[in-house]
Short mmCIF file of C-alpha atoms in Angstrom, two decimals:
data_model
loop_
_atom_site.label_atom_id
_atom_site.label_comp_id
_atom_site.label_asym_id
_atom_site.label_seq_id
_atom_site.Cartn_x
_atom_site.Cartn_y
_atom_site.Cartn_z
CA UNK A 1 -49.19 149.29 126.88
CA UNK A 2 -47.39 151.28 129.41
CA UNK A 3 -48.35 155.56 129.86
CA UNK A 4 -45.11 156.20 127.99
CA UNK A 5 -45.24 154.25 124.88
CA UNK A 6 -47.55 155.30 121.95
CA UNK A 7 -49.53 158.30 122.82
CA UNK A 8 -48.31 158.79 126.31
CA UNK A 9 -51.59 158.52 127.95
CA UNK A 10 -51.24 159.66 131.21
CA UNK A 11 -51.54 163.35 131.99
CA UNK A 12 -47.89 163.11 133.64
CA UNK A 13 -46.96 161.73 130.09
CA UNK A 14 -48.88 164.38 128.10
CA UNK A 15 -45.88 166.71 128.79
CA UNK A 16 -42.85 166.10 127.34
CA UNK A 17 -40.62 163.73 130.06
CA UNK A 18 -37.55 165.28 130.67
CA UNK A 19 -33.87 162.56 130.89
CA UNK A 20 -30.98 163.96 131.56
CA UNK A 21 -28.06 162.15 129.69
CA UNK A 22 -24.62 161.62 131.51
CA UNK A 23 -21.97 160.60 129.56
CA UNK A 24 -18.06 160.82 130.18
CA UNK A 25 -16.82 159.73 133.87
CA UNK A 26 -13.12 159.00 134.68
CA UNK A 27 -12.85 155.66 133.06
CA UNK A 28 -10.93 154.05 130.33
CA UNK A 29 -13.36 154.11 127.64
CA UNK A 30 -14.43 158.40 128.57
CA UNK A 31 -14.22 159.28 124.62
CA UNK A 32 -16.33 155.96 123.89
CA UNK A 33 -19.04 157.09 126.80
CA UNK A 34 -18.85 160.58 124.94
CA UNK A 35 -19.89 159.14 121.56
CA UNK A 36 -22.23 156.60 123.36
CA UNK A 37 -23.68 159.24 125.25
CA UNK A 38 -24.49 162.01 122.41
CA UNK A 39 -25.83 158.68 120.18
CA UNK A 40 -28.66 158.48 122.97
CA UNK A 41 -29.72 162.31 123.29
CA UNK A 42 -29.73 162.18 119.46
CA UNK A 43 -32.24 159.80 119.38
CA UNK A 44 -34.38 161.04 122.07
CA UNK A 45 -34.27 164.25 120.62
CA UNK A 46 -35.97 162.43 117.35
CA UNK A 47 -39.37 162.08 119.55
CA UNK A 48 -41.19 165.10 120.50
CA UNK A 49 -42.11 163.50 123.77
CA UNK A 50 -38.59 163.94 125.17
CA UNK A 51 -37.07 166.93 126.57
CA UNK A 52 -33.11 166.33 126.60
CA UNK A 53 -30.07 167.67 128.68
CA UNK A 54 -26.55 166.82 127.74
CA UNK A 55 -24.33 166.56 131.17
CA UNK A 56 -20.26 166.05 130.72
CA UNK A 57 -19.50 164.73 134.10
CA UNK A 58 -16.50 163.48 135.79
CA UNK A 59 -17.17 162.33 139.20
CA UNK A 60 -19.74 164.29 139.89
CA UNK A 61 -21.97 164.50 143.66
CA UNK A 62 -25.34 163.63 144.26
CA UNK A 63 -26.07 167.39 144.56
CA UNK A 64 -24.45 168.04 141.39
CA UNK A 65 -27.20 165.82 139.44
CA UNK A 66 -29.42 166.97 140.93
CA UNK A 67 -29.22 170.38 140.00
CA UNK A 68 -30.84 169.79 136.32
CA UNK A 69 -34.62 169.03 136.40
CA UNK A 70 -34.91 165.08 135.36
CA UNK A 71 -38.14 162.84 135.39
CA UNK A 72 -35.33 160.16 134.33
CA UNK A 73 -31.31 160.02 133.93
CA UNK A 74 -29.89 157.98 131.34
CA UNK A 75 -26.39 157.25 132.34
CA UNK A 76 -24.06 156.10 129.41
CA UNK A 77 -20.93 155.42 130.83
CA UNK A 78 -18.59 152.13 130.50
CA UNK A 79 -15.98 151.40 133.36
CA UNK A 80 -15.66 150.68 136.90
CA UNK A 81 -16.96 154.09 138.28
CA UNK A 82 -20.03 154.88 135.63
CA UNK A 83 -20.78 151.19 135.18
CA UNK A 84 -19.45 149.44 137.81
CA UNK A 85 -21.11 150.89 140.75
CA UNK A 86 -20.25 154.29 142.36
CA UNK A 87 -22.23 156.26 140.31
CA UNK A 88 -25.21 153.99 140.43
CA UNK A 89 -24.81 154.20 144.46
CA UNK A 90 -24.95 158.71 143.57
CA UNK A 91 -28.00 157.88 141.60
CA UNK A 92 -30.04 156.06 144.64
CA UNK A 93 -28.90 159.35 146.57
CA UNK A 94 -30.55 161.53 143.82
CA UNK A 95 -33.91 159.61 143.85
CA UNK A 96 -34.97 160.18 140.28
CA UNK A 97 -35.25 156.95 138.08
CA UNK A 98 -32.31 155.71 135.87
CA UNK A 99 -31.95 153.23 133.29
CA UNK A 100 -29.90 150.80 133.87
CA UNK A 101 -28.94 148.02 137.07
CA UNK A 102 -28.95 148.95 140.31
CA UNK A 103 -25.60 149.32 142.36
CA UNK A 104 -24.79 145.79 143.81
CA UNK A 105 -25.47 144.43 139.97
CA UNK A 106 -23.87 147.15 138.55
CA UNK A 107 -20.40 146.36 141.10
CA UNK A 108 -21.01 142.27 140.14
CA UNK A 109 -21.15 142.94 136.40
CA UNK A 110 -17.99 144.64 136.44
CA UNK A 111 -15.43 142.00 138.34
CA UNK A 112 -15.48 139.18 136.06
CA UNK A 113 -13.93 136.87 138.08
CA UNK A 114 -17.22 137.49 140.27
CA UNK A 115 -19.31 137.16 137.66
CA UNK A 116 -18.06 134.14 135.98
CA UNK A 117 -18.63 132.73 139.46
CA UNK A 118 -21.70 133.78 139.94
CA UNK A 119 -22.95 132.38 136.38
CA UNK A 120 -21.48 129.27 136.68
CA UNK A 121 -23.67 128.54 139.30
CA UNK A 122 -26.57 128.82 137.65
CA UNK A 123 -25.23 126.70 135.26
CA UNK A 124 -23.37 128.59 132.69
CA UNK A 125 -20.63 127.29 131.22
CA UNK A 126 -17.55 129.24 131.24
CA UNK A 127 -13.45 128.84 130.92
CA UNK A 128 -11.39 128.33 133.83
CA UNK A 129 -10.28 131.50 135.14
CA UNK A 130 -8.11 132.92 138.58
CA UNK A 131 -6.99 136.32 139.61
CA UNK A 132 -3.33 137.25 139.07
CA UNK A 133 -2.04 138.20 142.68
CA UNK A 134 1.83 139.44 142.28
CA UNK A 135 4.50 137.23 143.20
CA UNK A 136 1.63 133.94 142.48
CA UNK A 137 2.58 131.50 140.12
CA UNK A 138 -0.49 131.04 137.51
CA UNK A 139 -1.95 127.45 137.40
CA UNK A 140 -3.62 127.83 134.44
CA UNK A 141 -1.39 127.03 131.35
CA UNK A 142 -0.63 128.75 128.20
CA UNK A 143 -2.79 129.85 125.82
CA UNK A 144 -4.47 132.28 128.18
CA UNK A 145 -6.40 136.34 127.90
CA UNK A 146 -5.22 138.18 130.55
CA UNK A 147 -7.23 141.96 130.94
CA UNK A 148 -8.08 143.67 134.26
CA UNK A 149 -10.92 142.34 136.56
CA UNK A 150 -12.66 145.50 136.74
CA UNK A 151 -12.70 147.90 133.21
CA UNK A 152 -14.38 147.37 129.57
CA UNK A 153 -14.02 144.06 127.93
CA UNK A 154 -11.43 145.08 124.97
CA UNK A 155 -9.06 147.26 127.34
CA UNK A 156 -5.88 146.21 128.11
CA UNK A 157 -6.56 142.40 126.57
CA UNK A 158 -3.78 140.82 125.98
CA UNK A 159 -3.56 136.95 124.53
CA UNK A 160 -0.76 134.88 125.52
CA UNK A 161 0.58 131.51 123.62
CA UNK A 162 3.90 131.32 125.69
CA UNK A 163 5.40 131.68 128.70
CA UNK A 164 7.92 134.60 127.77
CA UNK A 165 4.19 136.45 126.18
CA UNK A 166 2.52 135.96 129.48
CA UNK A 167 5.54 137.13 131.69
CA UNK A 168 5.52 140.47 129.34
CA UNK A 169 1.97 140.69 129.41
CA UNK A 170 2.25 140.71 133.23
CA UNK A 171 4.85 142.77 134.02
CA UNK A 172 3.22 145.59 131.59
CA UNK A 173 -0.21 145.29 133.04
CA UNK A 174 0.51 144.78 136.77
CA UNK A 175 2.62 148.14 136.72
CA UNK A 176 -0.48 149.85 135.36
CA UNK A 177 -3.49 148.48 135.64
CA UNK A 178 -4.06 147.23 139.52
CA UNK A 179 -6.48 143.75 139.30
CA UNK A 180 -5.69 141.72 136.86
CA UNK A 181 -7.33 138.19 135.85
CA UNK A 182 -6.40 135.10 133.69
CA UNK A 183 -8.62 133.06 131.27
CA UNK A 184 -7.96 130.02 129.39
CA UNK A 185 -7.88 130.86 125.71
CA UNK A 186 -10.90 129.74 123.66
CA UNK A 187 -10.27 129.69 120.03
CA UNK A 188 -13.36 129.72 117.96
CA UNK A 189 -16.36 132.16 117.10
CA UNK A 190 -16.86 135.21 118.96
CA UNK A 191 -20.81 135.64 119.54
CA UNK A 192 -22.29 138.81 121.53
CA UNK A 193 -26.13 138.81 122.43
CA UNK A 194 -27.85 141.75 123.66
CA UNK A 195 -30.85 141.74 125.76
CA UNK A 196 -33.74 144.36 126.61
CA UNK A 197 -35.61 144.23 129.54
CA UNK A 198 -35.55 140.43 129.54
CA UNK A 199 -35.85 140.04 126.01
CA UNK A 200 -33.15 138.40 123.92
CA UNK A 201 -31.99 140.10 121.06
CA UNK A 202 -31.09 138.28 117.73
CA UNK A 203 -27.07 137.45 117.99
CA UNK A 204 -24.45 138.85 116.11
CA UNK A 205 -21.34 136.76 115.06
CA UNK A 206 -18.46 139.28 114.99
CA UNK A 207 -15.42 138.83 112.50
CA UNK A 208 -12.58 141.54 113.01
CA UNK A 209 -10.05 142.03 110.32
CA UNK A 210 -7.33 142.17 112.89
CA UNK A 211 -6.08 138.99 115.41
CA UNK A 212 -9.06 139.90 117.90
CA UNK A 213 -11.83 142.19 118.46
CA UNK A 214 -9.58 144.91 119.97
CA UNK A 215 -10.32 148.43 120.98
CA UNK A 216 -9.85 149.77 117.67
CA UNK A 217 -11.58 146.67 115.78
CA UNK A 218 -14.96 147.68 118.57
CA UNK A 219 -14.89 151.21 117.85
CA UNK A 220 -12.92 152.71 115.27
CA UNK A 221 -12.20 151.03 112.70
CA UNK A 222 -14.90 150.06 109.51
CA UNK A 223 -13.74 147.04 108.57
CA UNK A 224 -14.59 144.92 111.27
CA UNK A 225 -17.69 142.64 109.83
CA UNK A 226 -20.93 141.27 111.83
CA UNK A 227 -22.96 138.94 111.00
CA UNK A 228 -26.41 138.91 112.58
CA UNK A 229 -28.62 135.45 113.61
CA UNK A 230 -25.40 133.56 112.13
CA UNK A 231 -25.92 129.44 111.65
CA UNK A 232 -24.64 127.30 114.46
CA UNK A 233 -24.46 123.91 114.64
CA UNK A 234 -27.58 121.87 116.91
CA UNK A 235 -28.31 123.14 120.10
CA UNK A 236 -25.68 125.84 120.14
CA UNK A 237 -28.10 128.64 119.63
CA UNK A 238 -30.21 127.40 122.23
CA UNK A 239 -27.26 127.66 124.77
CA UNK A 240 -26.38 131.20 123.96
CA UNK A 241 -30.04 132.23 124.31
CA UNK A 242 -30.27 130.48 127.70
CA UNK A 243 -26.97 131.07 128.75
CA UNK A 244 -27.71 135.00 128.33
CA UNK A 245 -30.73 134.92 130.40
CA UNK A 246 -29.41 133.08 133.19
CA UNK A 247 -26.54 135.65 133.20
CA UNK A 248 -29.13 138.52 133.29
CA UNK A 249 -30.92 136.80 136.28
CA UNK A 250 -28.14 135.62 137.96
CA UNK A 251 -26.48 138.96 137.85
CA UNK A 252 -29.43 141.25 138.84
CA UNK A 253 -28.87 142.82 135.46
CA UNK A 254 -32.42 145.09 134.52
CA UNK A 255 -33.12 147.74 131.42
CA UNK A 256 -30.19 146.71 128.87
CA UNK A 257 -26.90 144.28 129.06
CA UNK A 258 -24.79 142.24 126.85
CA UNK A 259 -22.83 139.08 127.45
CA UNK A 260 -20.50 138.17 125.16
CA UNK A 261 -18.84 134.57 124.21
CA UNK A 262 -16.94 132.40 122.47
CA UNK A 263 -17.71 129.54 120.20
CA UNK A 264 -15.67 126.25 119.35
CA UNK A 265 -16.44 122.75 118.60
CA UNK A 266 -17.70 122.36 122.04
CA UNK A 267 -20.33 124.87 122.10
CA UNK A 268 -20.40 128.22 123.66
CA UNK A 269 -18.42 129.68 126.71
CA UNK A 270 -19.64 132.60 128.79
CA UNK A 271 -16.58 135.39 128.91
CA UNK A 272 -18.92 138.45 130.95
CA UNK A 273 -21.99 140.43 130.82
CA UNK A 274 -21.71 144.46 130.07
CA UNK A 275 -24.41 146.47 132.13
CA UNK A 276 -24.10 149.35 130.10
CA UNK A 277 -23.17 148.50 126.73
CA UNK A 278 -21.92 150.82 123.76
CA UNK A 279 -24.35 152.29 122.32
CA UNK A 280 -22.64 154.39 119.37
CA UNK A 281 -22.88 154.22 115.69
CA UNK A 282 -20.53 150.86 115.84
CA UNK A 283 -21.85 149.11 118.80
CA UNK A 284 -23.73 146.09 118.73
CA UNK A 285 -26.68 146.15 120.79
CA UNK A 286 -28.61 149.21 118.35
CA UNK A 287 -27.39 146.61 115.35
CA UNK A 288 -29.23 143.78 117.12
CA UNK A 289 -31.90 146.22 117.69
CA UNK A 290 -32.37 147.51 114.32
CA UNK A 291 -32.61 143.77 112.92
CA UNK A 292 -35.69 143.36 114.89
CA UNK A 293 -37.25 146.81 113.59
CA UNK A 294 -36.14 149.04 116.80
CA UNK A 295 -34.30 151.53 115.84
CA UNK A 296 -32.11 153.86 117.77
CA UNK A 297 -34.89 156.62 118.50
CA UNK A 298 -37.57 153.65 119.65
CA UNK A 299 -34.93 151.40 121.96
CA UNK A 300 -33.47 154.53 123.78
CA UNK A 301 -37.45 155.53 124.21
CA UNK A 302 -37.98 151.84 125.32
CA UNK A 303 -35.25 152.12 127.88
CA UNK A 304 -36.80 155.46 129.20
CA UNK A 305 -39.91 153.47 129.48
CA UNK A 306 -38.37 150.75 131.94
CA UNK A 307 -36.71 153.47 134.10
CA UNK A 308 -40.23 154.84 134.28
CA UNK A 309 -42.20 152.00 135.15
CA UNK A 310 -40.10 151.58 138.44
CA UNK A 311 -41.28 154.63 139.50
CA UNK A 312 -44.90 153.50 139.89
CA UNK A 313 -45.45 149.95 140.30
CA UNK A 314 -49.08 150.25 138.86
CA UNK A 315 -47.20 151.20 135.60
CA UNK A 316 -46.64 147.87 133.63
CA UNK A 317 -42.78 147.83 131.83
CA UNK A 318 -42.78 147.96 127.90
CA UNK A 319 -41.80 144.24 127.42
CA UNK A 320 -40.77 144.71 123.22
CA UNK A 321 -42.78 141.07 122.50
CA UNK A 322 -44.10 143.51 119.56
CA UNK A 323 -40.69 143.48 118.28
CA UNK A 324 -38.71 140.23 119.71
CA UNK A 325 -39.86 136.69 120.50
CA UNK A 326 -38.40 135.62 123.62
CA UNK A 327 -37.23 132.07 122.13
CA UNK A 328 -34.95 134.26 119.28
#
């Protein structure tokens, strides 16, 4: 057991550990990192071990964050500049330990052309996919999801079954949205699968009331439905499992991520891996969480806890086998 889990042993961990929580950023999904963001201080706040600062932030300096007195930040933000990155890059310039991947994971995660890549590699399977450069014809043919290399993985997805639907898709998001990326189609199941410092969490099987798992399906609306450790047919759970924690090593990922896929008669396809995942009363990796008897208060401790440990290496990392089998 690590100094910071249980009784916090240590004398360091006999006073309460202060995180500073960043939440906001420039990004898309700003009002999503918001909710995210105040969902995390809540729960520390639920443990008396934890003293907690709430920090709005745009694009803030090095100097800036380091201005409040933090044993650990907790940055919740989704995007290319608080996920993606740039702000992990600030955070090596603060020196205090955050939860969450380093910078050159953090900048892989987020281009998913890069990614898919990168996973396919290591042997994940995943659908053909190409950037959109302007003025290029696309090889890959209709049905296709085209969304933007770089930004969370329901903005700005569009799904095209014609030629006329991709041209409109193209025009609209190439005036707005800078990269761009197409995907063959995969009609089927859509599976997400969280995973905690190495250790998968049970999947959830998500069923949206609208065409796709939109923006509004993710995070506003209440009648999108989940369904966690859903039935499969042979072998197909095995390949999510695996496939998620080849992503997570190939990727660098550390702390918290979630890859998300799609499943047909096939099997399962890889789409990308999110480095800092939701984490607000709707979002998925807390559900998978729960199901396993973490709650909200214990995983954002948890997460703490693996910030911590990198701070001394004679400190071991909470590993959750308490709470998760590895081969779920």
């Amino acid at each position: 057991m690590s100094c910071c889990r249980g009784q916090h042993e240590s004398a360091r961990c006999r006073e309460k550990v202060r995180v500073l929580v960043l939440m906001g950023g420039p990004d898309a999904e700003r009002e999503v990192s918001i909710n995210s963001g105040t969902e995390v201080a809540r729960a520390l706040r639920a443990s008396a071990a934890f003293e907690v600062e709430e920090l709005l932030i745009d694009r803030p300096t090095a100097q800036e964050l380091s201005r409040p007195r933090a044993d650990v930040i907790f940055p919740v933000l989704h995007g290319p500049f608080g996920e993606g990155g740039p702000l992990q890059e600030i955070l090596e310039q603060v020196g205090v330990p955050y939860v969450g991947c380093g910078p050159k994971a953090a900048a892989l995660a987020i281009d998913k052309v890069a990614t898919k890549a990168t996973v396919a590699k290591a042997g994940v399977r995943t659908p053909s996919a190409c950037e959109l450069l302007p003025g290029v014809p696309l090889e890959i043919a209709p049905p296709i999801v085209i969304k933007p290399i770089n930004d969370g993985s329901s903005v700005d997805l569009r799904i095209c079954h014609t030629g006329a639907e991709l041209a409109s898709a193209r025009a609209e998001l190439e005036a707005k949205r800078g990269r761009l990326f197409a995907e063959s189609f995969i009609k089927g199941r859509e599976v997400t699968v969280g995973i905690i410092d190495g250790v998968v969490l049970p999947i959830i099987e998500i069923l949206p009331a609208v065409a796709f798992y939109d923006y509004e399906a993710k995070y506003t609306r209440d009648d999108t439905k989940y369904i966690l450790d859903p039935t499969f047919a042979p072998g197909v759970r095995e390949t999510l499992i695996t496939s998620t924690r080849l992503a997570w090593e190939a990727v660098g990922c550390r702390d918290i991520a979630r890859a998300d896929f799609m499943v047909d008669e096939r099997g399962a396809w890889f789409l990308e891996i999110n480095t800092m995942p939701g984490m607000t009363t709707h979002s998925l990796v807390p559900k998978a969480a729960l199901h396993i008897g973490l709650p909200m208060p214990q995983l954002c401790a948890r997460l703490v806890d693996c910030a911590l440990s990198r701070e001394n290496s004679a400190r071991a990392p909470a590993r959750f086998n308490d709470f998760a089998s590895p081969s779920r």
